[in-house]
Coordinates of C-alpha atoms in Angstrom, one line a residue:
X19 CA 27.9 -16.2 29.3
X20 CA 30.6 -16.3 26.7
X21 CA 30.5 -14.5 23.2
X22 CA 32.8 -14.7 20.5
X23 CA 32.6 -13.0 16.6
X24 CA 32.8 -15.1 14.5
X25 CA 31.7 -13.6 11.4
X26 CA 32.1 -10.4 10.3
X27 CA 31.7 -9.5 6.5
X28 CA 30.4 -6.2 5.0
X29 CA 26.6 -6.3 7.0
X30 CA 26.8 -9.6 8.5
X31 CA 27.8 -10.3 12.1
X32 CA 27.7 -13.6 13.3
X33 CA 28.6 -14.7 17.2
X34 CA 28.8 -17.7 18.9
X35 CA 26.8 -17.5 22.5
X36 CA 27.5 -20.3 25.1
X37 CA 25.2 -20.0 28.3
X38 CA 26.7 -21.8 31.0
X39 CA 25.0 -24.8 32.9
X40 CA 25.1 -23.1 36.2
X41 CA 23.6 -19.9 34.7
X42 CA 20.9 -22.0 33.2
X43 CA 20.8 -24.0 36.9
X44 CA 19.9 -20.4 38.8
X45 CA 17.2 -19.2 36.4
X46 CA 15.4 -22.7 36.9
X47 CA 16.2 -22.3 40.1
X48 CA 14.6 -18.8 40.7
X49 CA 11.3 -19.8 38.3
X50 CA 10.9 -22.4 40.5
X51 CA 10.9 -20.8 43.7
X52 CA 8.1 -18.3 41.9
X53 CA 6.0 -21.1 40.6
X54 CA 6.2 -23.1 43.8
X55 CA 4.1 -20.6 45.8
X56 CA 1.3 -20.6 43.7
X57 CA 1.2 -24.3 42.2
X58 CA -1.6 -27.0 43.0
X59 CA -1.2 -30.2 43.3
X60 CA -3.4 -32.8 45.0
X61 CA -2.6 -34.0 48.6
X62 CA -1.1 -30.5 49.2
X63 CA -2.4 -26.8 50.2
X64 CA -1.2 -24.5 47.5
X65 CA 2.1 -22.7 47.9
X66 CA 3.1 -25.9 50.0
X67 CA 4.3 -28.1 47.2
X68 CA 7.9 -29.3 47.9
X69 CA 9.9 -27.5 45.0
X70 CA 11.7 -31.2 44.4
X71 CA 8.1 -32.5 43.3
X72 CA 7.3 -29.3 41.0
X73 CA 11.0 -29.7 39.7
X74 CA 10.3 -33.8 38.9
X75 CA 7.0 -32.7 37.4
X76 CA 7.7 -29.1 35.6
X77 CA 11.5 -29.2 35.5
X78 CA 11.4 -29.9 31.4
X79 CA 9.4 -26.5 30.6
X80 CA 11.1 -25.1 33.3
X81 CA 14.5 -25.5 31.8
X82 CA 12.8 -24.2 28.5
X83 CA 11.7 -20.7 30.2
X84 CA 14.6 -20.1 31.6
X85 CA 16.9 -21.4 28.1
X86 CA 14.5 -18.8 26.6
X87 CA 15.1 -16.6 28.8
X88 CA 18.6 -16.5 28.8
X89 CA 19.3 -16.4 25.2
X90 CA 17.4 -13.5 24.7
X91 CA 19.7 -11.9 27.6
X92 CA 22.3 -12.9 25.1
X93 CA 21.3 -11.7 22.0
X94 CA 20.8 -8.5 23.3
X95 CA 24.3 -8.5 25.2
X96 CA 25.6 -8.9 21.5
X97 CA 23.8 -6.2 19.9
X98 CA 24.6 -3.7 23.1
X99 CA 28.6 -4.9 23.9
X100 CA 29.1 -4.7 20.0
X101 CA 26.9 -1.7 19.2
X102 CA 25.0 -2.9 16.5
X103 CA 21.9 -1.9 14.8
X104 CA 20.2 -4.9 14.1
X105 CA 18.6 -4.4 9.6
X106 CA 16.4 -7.5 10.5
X107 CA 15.5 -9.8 13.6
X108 CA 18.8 -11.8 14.3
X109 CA 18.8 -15.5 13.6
X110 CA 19.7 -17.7 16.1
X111 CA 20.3 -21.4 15.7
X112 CA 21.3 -24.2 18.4
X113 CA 25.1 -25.6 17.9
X114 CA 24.7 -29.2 18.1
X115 CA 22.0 -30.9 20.1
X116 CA 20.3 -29.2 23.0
X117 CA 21.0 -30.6 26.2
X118 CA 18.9 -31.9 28.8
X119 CA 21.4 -30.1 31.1
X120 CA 25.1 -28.7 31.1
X121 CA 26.3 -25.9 29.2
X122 CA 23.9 -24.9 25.5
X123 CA 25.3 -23.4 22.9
X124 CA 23.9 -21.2 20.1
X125 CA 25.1 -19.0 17.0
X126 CA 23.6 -15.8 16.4
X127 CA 23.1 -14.8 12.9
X128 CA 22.3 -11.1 11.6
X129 CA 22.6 -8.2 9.1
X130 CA 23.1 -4.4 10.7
X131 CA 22.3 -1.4 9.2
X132 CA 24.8 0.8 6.8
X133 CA 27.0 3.3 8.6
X134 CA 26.7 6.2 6.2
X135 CA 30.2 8.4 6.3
X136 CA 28.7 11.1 3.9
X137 CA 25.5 12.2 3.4
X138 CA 25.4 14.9 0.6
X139 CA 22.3 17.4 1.0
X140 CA 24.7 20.1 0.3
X141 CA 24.0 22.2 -3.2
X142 CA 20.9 20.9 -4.2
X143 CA 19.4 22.4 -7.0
X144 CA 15.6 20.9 -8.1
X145 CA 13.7 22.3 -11.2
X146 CA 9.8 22.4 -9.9
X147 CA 7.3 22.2 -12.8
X148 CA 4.1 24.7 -12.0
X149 CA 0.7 24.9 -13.6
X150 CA -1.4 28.0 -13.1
X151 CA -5.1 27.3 -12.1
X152 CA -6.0 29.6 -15.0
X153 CA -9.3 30.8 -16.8
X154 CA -8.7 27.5 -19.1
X155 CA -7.8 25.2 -16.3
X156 CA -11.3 26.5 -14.3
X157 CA -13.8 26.5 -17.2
X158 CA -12.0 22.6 -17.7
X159 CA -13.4 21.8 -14.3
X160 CA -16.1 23.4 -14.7
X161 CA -17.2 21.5 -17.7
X162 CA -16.2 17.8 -16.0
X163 CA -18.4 18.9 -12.8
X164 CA -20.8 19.6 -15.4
X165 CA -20.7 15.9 -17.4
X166 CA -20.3 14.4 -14.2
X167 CA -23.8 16.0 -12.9
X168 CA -25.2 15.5 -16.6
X169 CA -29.2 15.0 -16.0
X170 CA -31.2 13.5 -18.2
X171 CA -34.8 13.4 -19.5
X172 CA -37.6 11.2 -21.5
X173 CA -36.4 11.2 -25.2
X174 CA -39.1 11.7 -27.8
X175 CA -41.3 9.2 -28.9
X176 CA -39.6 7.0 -31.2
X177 CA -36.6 8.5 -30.4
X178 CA -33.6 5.9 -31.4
X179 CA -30.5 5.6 -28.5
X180 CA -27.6 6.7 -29.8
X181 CA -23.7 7.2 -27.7
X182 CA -24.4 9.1 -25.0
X183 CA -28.0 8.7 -24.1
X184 CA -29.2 6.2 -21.5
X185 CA -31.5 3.0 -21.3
X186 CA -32.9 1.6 -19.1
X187 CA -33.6 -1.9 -19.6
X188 CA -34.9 -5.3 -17.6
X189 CA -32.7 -8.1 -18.7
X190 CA -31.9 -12.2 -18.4
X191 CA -28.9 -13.8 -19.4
X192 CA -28.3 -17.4 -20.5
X193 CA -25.1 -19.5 -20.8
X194 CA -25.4 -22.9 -23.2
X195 CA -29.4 -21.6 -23.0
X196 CA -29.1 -22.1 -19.1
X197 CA -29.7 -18.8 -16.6
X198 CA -27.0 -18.2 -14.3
X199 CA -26.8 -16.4 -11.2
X200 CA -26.5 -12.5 -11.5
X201 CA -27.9 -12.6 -15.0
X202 CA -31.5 -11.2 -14.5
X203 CA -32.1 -7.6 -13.3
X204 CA -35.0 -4.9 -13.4
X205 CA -35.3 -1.0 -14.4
X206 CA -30.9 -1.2 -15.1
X207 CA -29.8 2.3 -16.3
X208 CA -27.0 2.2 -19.1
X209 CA -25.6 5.0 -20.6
X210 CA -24.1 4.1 -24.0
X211 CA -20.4 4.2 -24.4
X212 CA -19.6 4.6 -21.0
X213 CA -17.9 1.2 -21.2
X214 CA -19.4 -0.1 -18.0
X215 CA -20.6 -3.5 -19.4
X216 CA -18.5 -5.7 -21.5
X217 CA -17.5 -5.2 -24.5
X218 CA -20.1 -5.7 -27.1
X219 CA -23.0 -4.8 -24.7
X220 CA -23.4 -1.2 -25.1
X221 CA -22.9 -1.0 -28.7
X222 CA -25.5 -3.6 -29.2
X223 CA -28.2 -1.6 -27.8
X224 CA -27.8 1.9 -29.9
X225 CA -30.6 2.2 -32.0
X226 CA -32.9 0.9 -29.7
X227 CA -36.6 2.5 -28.3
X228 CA -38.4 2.6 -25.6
X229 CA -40.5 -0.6 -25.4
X230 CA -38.4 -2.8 -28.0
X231 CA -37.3 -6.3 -27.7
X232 CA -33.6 -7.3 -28.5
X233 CA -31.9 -10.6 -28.2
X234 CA -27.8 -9.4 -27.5
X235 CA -25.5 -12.2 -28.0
X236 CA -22.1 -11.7 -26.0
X237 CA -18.5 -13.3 -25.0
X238 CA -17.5 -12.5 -21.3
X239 CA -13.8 -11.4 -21.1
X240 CA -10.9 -14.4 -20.4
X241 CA -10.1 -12.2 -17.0
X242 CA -14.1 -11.5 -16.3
X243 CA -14.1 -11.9 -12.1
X244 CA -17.2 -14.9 -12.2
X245 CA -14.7 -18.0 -13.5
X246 CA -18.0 -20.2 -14.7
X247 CA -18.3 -17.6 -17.1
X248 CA -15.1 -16.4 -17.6
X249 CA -14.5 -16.9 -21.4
X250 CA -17.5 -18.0 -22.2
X251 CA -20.5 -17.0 -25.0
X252 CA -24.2 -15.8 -23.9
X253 CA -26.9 -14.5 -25.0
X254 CA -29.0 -11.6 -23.0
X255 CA -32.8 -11.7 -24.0
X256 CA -33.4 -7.3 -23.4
X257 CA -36.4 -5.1 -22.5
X258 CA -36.2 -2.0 -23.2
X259 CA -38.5 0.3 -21.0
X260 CA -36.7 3.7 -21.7
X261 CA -35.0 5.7 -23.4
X262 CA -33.6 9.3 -21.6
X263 CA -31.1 11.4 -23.7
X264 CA -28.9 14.4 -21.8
X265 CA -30.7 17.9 -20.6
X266 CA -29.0 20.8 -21.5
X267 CA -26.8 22.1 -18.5
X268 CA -26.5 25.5 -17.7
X269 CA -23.6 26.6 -15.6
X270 CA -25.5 29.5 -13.5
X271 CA -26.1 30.0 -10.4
X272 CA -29.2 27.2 -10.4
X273 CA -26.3 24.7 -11.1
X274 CA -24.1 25.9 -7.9
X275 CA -27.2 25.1 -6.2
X276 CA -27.7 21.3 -7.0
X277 CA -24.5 21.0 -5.4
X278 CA -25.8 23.0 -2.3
X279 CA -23.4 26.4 -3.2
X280 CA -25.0 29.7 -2.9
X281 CA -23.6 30.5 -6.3
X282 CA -21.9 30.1 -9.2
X283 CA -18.7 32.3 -8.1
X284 CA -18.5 30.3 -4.5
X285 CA -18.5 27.4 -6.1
X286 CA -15.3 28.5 -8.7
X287 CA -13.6 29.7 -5.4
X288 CA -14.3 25.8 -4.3
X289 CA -12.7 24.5 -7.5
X290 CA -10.2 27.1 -7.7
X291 CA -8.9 25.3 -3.9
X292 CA -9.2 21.9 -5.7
X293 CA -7.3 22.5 -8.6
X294 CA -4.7 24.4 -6.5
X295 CA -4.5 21.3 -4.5
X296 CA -4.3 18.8 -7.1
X297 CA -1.8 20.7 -9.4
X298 CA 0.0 21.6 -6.5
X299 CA 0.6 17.6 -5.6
X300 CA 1.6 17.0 -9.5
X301 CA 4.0 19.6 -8.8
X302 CA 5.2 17.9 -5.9
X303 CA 5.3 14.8 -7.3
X304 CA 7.8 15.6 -9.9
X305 CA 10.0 17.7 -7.7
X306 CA 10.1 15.1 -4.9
X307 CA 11.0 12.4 -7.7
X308 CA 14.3 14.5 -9.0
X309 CA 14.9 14.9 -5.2
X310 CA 14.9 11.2 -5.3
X311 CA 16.9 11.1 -8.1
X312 CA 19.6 13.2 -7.2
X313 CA 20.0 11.9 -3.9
X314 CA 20.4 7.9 -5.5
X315 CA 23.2 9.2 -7.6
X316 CA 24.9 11.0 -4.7
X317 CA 24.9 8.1 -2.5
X318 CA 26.3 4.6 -3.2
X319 CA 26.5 2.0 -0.1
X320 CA 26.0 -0.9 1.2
X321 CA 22.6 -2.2 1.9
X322 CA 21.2 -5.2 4.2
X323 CA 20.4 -8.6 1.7
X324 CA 17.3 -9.6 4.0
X325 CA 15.7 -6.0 3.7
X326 CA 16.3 -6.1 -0.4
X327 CA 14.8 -9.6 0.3
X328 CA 11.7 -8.7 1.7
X329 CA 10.9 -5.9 -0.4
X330 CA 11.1 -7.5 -3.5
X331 CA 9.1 -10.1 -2.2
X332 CA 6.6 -7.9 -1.5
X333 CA 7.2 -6.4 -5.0
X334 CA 6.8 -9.9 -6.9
X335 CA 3.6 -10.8 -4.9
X336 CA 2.1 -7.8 -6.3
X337 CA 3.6 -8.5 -9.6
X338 CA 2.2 -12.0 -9.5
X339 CA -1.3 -11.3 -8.3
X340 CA -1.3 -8.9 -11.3
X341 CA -0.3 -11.4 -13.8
X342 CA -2.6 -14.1 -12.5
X343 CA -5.9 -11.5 -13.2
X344 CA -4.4 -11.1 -16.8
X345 CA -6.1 -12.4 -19.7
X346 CA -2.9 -14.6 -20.6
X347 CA -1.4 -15.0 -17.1
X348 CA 1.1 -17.4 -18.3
X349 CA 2.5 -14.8 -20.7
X350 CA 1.9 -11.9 -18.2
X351 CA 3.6 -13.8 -15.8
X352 CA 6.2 -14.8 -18.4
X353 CA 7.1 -11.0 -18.5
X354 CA 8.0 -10.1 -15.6
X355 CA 10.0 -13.1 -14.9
X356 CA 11.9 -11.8 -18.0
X357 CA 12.6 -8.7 -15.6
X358 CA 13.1 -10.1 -12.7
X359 CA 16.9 -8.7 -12.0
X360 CA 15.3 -5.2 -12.9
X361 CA 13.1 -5.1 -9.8
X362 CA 15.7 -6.6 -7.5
X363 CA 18.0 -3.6 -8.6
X364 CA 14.8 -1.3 -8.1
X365 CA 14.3 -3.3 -4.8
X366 CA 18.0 -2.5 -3.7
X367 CA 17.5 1.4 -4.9
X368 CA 14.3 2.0 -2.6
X369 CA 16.0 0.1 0.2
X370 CA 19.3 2.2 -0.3
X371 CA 17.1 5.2 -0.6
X372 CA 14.9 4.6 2.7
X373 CA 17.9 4.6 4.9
X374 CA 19.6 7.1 3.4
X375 CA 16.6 9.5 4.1
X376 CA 15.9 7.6 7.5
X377 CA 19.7 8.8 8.4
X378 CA 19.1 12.4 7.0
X379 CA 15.8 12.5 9.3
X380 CA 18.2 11.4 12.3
X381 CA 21.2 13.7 11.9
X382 CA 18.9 16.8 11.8
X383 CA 16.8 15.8 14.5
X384 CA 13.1 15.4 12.9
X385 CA 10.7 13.9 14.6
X386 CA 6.9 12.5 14.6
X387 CA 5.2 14.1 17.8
X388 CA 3.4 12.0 19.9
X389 CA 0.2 15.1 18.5
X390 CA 0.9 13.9 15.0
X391 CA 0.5 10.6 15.8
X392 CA -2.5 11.0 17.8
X393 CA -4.2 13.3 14.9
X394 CA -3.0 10.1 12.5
X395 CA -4.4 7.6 14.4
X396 CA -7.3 9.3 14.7
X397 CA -7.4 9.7 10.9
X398 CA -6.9 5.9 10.1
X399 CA -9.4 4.9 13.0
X400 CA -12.5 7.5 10.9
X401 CA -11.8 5.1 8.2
X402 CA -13.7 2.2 9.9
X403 CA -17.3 1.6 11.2
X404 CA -17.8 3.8 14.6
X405 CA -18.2 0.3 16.8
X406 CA -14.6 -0.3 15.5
X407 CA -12.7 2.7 16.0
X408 CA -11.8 2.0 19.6
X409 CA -10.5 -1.0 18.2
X410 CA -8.6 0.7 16.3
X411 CA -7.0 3.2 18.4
X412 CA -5.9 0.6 20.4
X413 CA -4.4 -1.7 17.9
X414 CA -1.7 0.9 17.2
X415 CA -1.3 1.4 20.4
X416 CA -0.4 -1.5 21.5
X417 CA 1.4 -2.4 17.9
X418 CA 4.4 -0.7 17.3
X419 CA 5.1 -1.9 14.1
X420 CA 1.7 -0.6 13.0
X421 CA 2.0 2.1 14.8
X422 CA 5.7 3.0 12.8
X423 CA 4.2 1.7 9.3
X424 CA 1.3 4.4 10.1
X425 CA 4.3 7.4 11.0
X426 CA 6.3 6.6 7.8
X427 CA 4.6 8.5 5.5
X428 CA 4.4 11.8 7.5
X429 CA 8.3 11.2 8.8
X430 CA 9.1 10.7 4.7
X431 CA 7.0 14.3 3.9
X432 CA 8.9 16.0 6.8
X433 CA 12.1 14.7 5.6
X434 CA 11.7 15.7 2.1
X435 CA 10.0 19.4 3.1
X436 CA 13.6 19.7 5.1
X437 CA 15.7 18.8 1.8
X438 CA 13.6 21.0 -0.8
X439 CA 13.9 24.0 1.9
X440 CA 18.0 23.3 1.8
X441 CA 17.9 23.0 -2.4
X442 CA 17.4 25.7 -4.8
X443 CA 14.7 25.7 -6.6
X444 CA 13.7 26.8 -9.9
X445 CA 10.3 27.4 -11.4
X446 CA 8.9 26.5 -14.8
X447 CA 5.7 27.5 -15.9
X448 CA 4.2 24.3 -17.9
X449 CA 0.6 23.2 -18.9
X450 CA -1.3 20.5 -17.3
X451 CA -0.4 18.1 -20.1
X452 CA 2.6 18.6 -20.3
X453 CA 3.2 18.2 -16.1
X454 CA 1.3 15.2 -16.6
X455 CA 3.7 13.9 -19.7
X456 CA 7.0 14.3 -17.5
X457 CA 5.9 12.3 -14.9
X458 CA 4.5 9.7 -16.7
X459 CA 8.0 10.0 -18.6
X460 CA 9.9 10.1 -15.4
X461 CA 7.8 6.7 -14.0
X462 CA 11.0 4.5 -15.2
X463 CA 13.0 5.7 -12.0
X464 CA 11.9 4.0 -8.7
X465 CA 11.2 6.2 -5.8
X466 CA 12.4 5.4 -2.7
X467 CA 10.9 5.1 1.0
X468 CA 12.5 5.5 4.7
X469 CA 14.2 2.8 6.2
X470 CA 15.7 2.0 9.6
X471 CA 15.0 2.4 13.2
X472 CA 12.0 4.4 13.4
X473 CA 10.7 4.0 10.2
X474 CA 7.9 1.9 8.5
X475 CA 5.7 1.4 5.9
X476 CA 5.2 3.7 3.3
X477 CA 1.3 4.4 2.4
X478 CA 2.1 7.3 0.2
X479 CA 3.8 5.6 -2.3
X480 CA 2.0 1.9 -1.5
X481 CA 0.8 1.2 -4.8
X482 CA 0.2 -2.5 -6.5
X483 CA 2.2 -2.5 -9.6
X484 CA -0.6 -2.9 -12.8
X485 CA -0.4 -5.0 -15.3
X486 CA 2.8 -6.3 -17.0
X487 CA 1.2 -7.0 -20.1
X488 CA 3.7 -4.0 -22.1
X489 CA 7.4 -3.2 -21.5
X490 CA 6.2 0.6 -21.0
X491 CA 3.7 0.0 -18.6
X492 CA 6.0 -2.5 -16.6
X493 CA 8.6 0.4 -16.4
X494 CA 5.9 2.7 -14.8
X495 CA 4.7 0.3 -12.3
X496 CA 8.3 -0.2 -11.3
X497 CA 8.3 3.3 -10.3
X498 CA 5.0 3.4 -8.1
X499 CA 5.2 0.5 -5.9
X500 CA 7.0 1.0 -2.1
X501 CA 9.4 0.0 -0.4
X502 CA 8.2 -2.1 2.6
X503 CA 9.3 -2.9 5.9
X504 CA 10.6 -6.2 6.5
X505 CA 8.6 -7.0 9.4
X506 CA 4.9 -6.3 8.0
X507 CA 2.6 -4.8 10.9
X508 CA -0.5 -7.6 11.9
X509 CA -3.8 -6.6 10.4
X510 CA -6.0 -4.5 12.1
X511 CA -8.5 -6.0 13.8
X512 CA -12.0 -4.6 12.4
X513 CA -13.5 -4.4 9.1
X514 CA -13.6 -1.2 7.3
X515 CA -17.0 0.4 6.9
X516 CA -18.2 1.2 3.3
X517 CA -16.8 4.0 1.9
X518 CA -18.3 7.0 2.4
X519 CA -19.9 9.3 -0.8
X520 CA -18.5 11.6 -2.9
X521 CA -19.0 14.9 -2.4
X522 CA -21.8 16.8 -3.8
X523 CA -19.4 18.2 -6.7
X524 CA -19.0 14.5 -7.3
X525 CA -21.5 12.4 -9.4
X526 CA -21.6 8.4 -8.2
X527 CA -21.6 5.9 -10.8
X528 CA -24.4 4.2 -12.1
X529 CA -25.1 1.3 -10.3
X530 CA -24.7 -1.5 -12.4
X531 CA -26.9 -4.0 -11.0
X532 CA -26.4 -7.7 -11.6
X533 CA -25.5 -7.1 -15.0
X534 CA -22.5 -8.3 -16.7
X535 CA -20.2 -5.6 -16.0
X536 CA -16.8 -4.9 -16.7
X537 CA -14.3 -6.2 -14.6
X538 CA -12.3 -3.6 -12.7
X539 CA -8.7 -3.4 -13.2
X540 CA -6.5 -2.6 -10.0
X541 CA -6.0 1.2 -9.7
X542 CA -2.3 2.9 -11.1
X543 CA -1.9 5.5 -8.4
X544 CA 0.6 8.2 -8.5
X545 CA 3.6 8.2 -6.6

């Protein structure tokens, strides 16, 4: 086998491979001598087939195992005699025709990962941004546990809805005077100005009473998810059967109780935990972002075209499948072509980013033990239906990519825990609002993810960017969405199972029936 560079510019390698006839001649060779003990062939007991015969009849696919074969041999004789670290799968295309025989000769084609001289974790120094789960902050929750619980009761006779109360109504929509599927429903609770139907709905009901008769005429939104209605006028012919307006809540010990807490004070230590949790993770947030930040300016390299390729694919997919749900996807889509180069530099940044952090991770030896994998695993697997889960397990198993795309996130946490632990730290005591304000402010930078051997997918930071309809809200997409791996994992092979409930502190929505409801946006998630 014969290899020569023939390529060798910033990232990309290039070789030429020749495999020699009479190394291609042995492996068919040896595969026949295997094959030939177990073949069949009529007129002969098996194994007894005269290796000429299977050779006449096989020889073609044969040669084609053992050509396989042997150029994988190859490409990995490149990567060890050269010591590279492969970015991407290497490309590898035939010189020429193939031959039925004599020598074949191929060129193999690939981008390696960034040799970083300098990594710079020295003298870091990281403002962190704290809010105090205070008296204000705890009577806050207290009072959203308390709208989100809101009970209500039979209004007075006569009584006329007004924002905030509830109806419930039976209902039957018509399109060009024609019913349509969905558009008829029984006993449908509504509270007014909740904004769960479309626009128009809900205000057209306020000043309504039990047992009245309206007619509601209506347009369904451009974007609405049904496309025969999408767009289009109709008219809902409504029954109003009752009227409830909110009980008074008192927040006592009676109230801990709906929720199944002994009292009132166990169930402040509850939301104290919560809030602690949640601030704590704003907190985090922020800090890990001017981590980010710091690091991108410290660091300037080289980084692999294909792996900038295949994030910002990933990127523009997302951006695209936004646009398309807009109410104008032409001039949605219009927009973010308009920024197209900005979220190839923010693709380069995450990709830069990921390897940098990915080398930081190697050089002071932290690892994902095989327990933390287990215990993540197990996590991901609780997600699905209980006949699945064995699935489950053993799709990552058995799938390494998955299994590294699953490991990412906790290898990223560990890596940035080892970097805040090196920086100094600062504290500054802010409100809630104002936490809230500097990250939203702070959304223009992109965030970055770990890249390189070892790493995966990032589910932390995984989010779809939303809509492009505004230049600010663009900019804060382009700092929530992740940077991916090239080579996606395969999808796991089971359905999830619904999710399960909100907790008890937790009110579920109002189920909306088959009535014209409001099409859901795709969630904005924090970074």
């Amino acid at each position: 086998m014969q290899i020569a560079e023939i390529t060798n510019q910033g990232l990309r390698r290039a070789y030429s491979l020749l495999i020699p006839a009479d190394a291609i001649a042995a492996r068919v060779d040896a595969r026949l001598a295997e094959v030939s003990k177990t073949i069949k062939m009529p007129g002969f007991r098996p194994g007894k087939v005269p290796p000429n015969l299977v050779k006449k009849m096989h020889g073609p696919a044969l040669r084609g195992e053992a050509l396989q074969a042997a150029l994988n041999d190859g490409v990995n004789k490149v990567i060890a005699d050269h010591g590279l670290r492969p970015a991407t799968q290497p490309q590898v295309d035939v010189d020429g025709e193939l031959p039925d025989d004599g020598d074949a000769r191929f060129t193999v084609s690939l981008e390696i990962l960034p040799t970083i001289e300098d990594v710079k974790i020295d003298d870091l120094a990281l403002e962190k941004l704290v809010v105090p789960a205070d008296d204000a902050a705890m009577d806050s929750a207290l009072a959203r546990l308390a709208e989100s619980a809101q009970r209500t009761e039979p209004a007075p006779a006569k009584h006329k809805a007004k924002l905030g109360d509830t109806v419930i109504i039976d209902f039957e929509g018509k399109v060009d005077g024609v019913a349509f599927d969905g558009g008829k429903g029984e006993g449908m609770r509504v509270k007014l100005g909740s904004g769960q139907l479309i626009p128009g709905f809900e205000d057209q009901l306020v000043g309504a009473k039990a047992n009245e008769q309206r007619t509601i005429s209506v347009t369904f939104p451009a974007d609405y998810g049904a496309a025969n209605l999408a767009g289009k006028p109709a008219s809902f012919e409504i029954t109003v059967t009752g009227v409830e307006v909110p009980a008074e809540t008192v927040i006592d010990d009676e109230f801990a109780k709906g929720f199944g807490i002994d009292s009132l004070d166990a169930l402040k230590e509850i939301l104290k935990d919560q809030l602690d949790a949640e601030l704590g993770g704003l907190s985090r947030t922020y800090l890990k972002r001017k981590l980010l930040d710091t690091l991108a300016a410290r660091h300037d390299f080289d980084v692999p075209e294909t792996m900038v390729d295949a994030e910002f694919e990933q990127i523009w997919q997302t951006l695209e499948a936004e646009a398309a749900r807009e109410a104008d996807p032409a001039a949605a889509k219009a927009e973010i072509e308009a920024e197209r180069e900005d979220y190839r530099r923010i693709a380069v940044r995450r990709v830069r980013l990921g390897l940098l952090l990915s080398e930081i991770g190697q050089r002071n030896g932290i690892t994902v033990s095989q327990a933390e994998m287990n215990r993540l695993i197990g996590q991901e697997a609780a997600r699905y239906a209980p006949a699945e889960q064995q699935k489950v397990v053993k799709f990552f198993q058995e799938n390494a990519m998955a299994a590294m795309q699953l490991r990412a996130p906790l290898y990223e946490d560990k890596v940035v825990d080892f970097l805040i632990e090196k920086a100094v730290i600062t504290e500054r005591a802010v409100t809630r609002a104002e936490l809230e304000a500097a990250i939203e402010s702070d959304d223009e930078t992109p965030t970055g993810h770990v890249h390189g051997p070892g790493c995966g997918h990032d589910h932390d930071h995984d989010h779809a960017p939303a809509k492009p309809a505004k230049k600010a809200a663009a900019k804060k997409v382009k700092a929530e969405a992740p940077a991916a791996e090239a080579a996606p994992a395969k999808e796991a092979p089971a359905k999830k199972a619904p999710a399960k409930k909100a907790a008890a502190a937790e009110a579920s929505a109002e189920s909306a029936a088959a009535a014209p409801a409001k099409p859901k946006k795709a969630a904005k998630k924090a970074d």
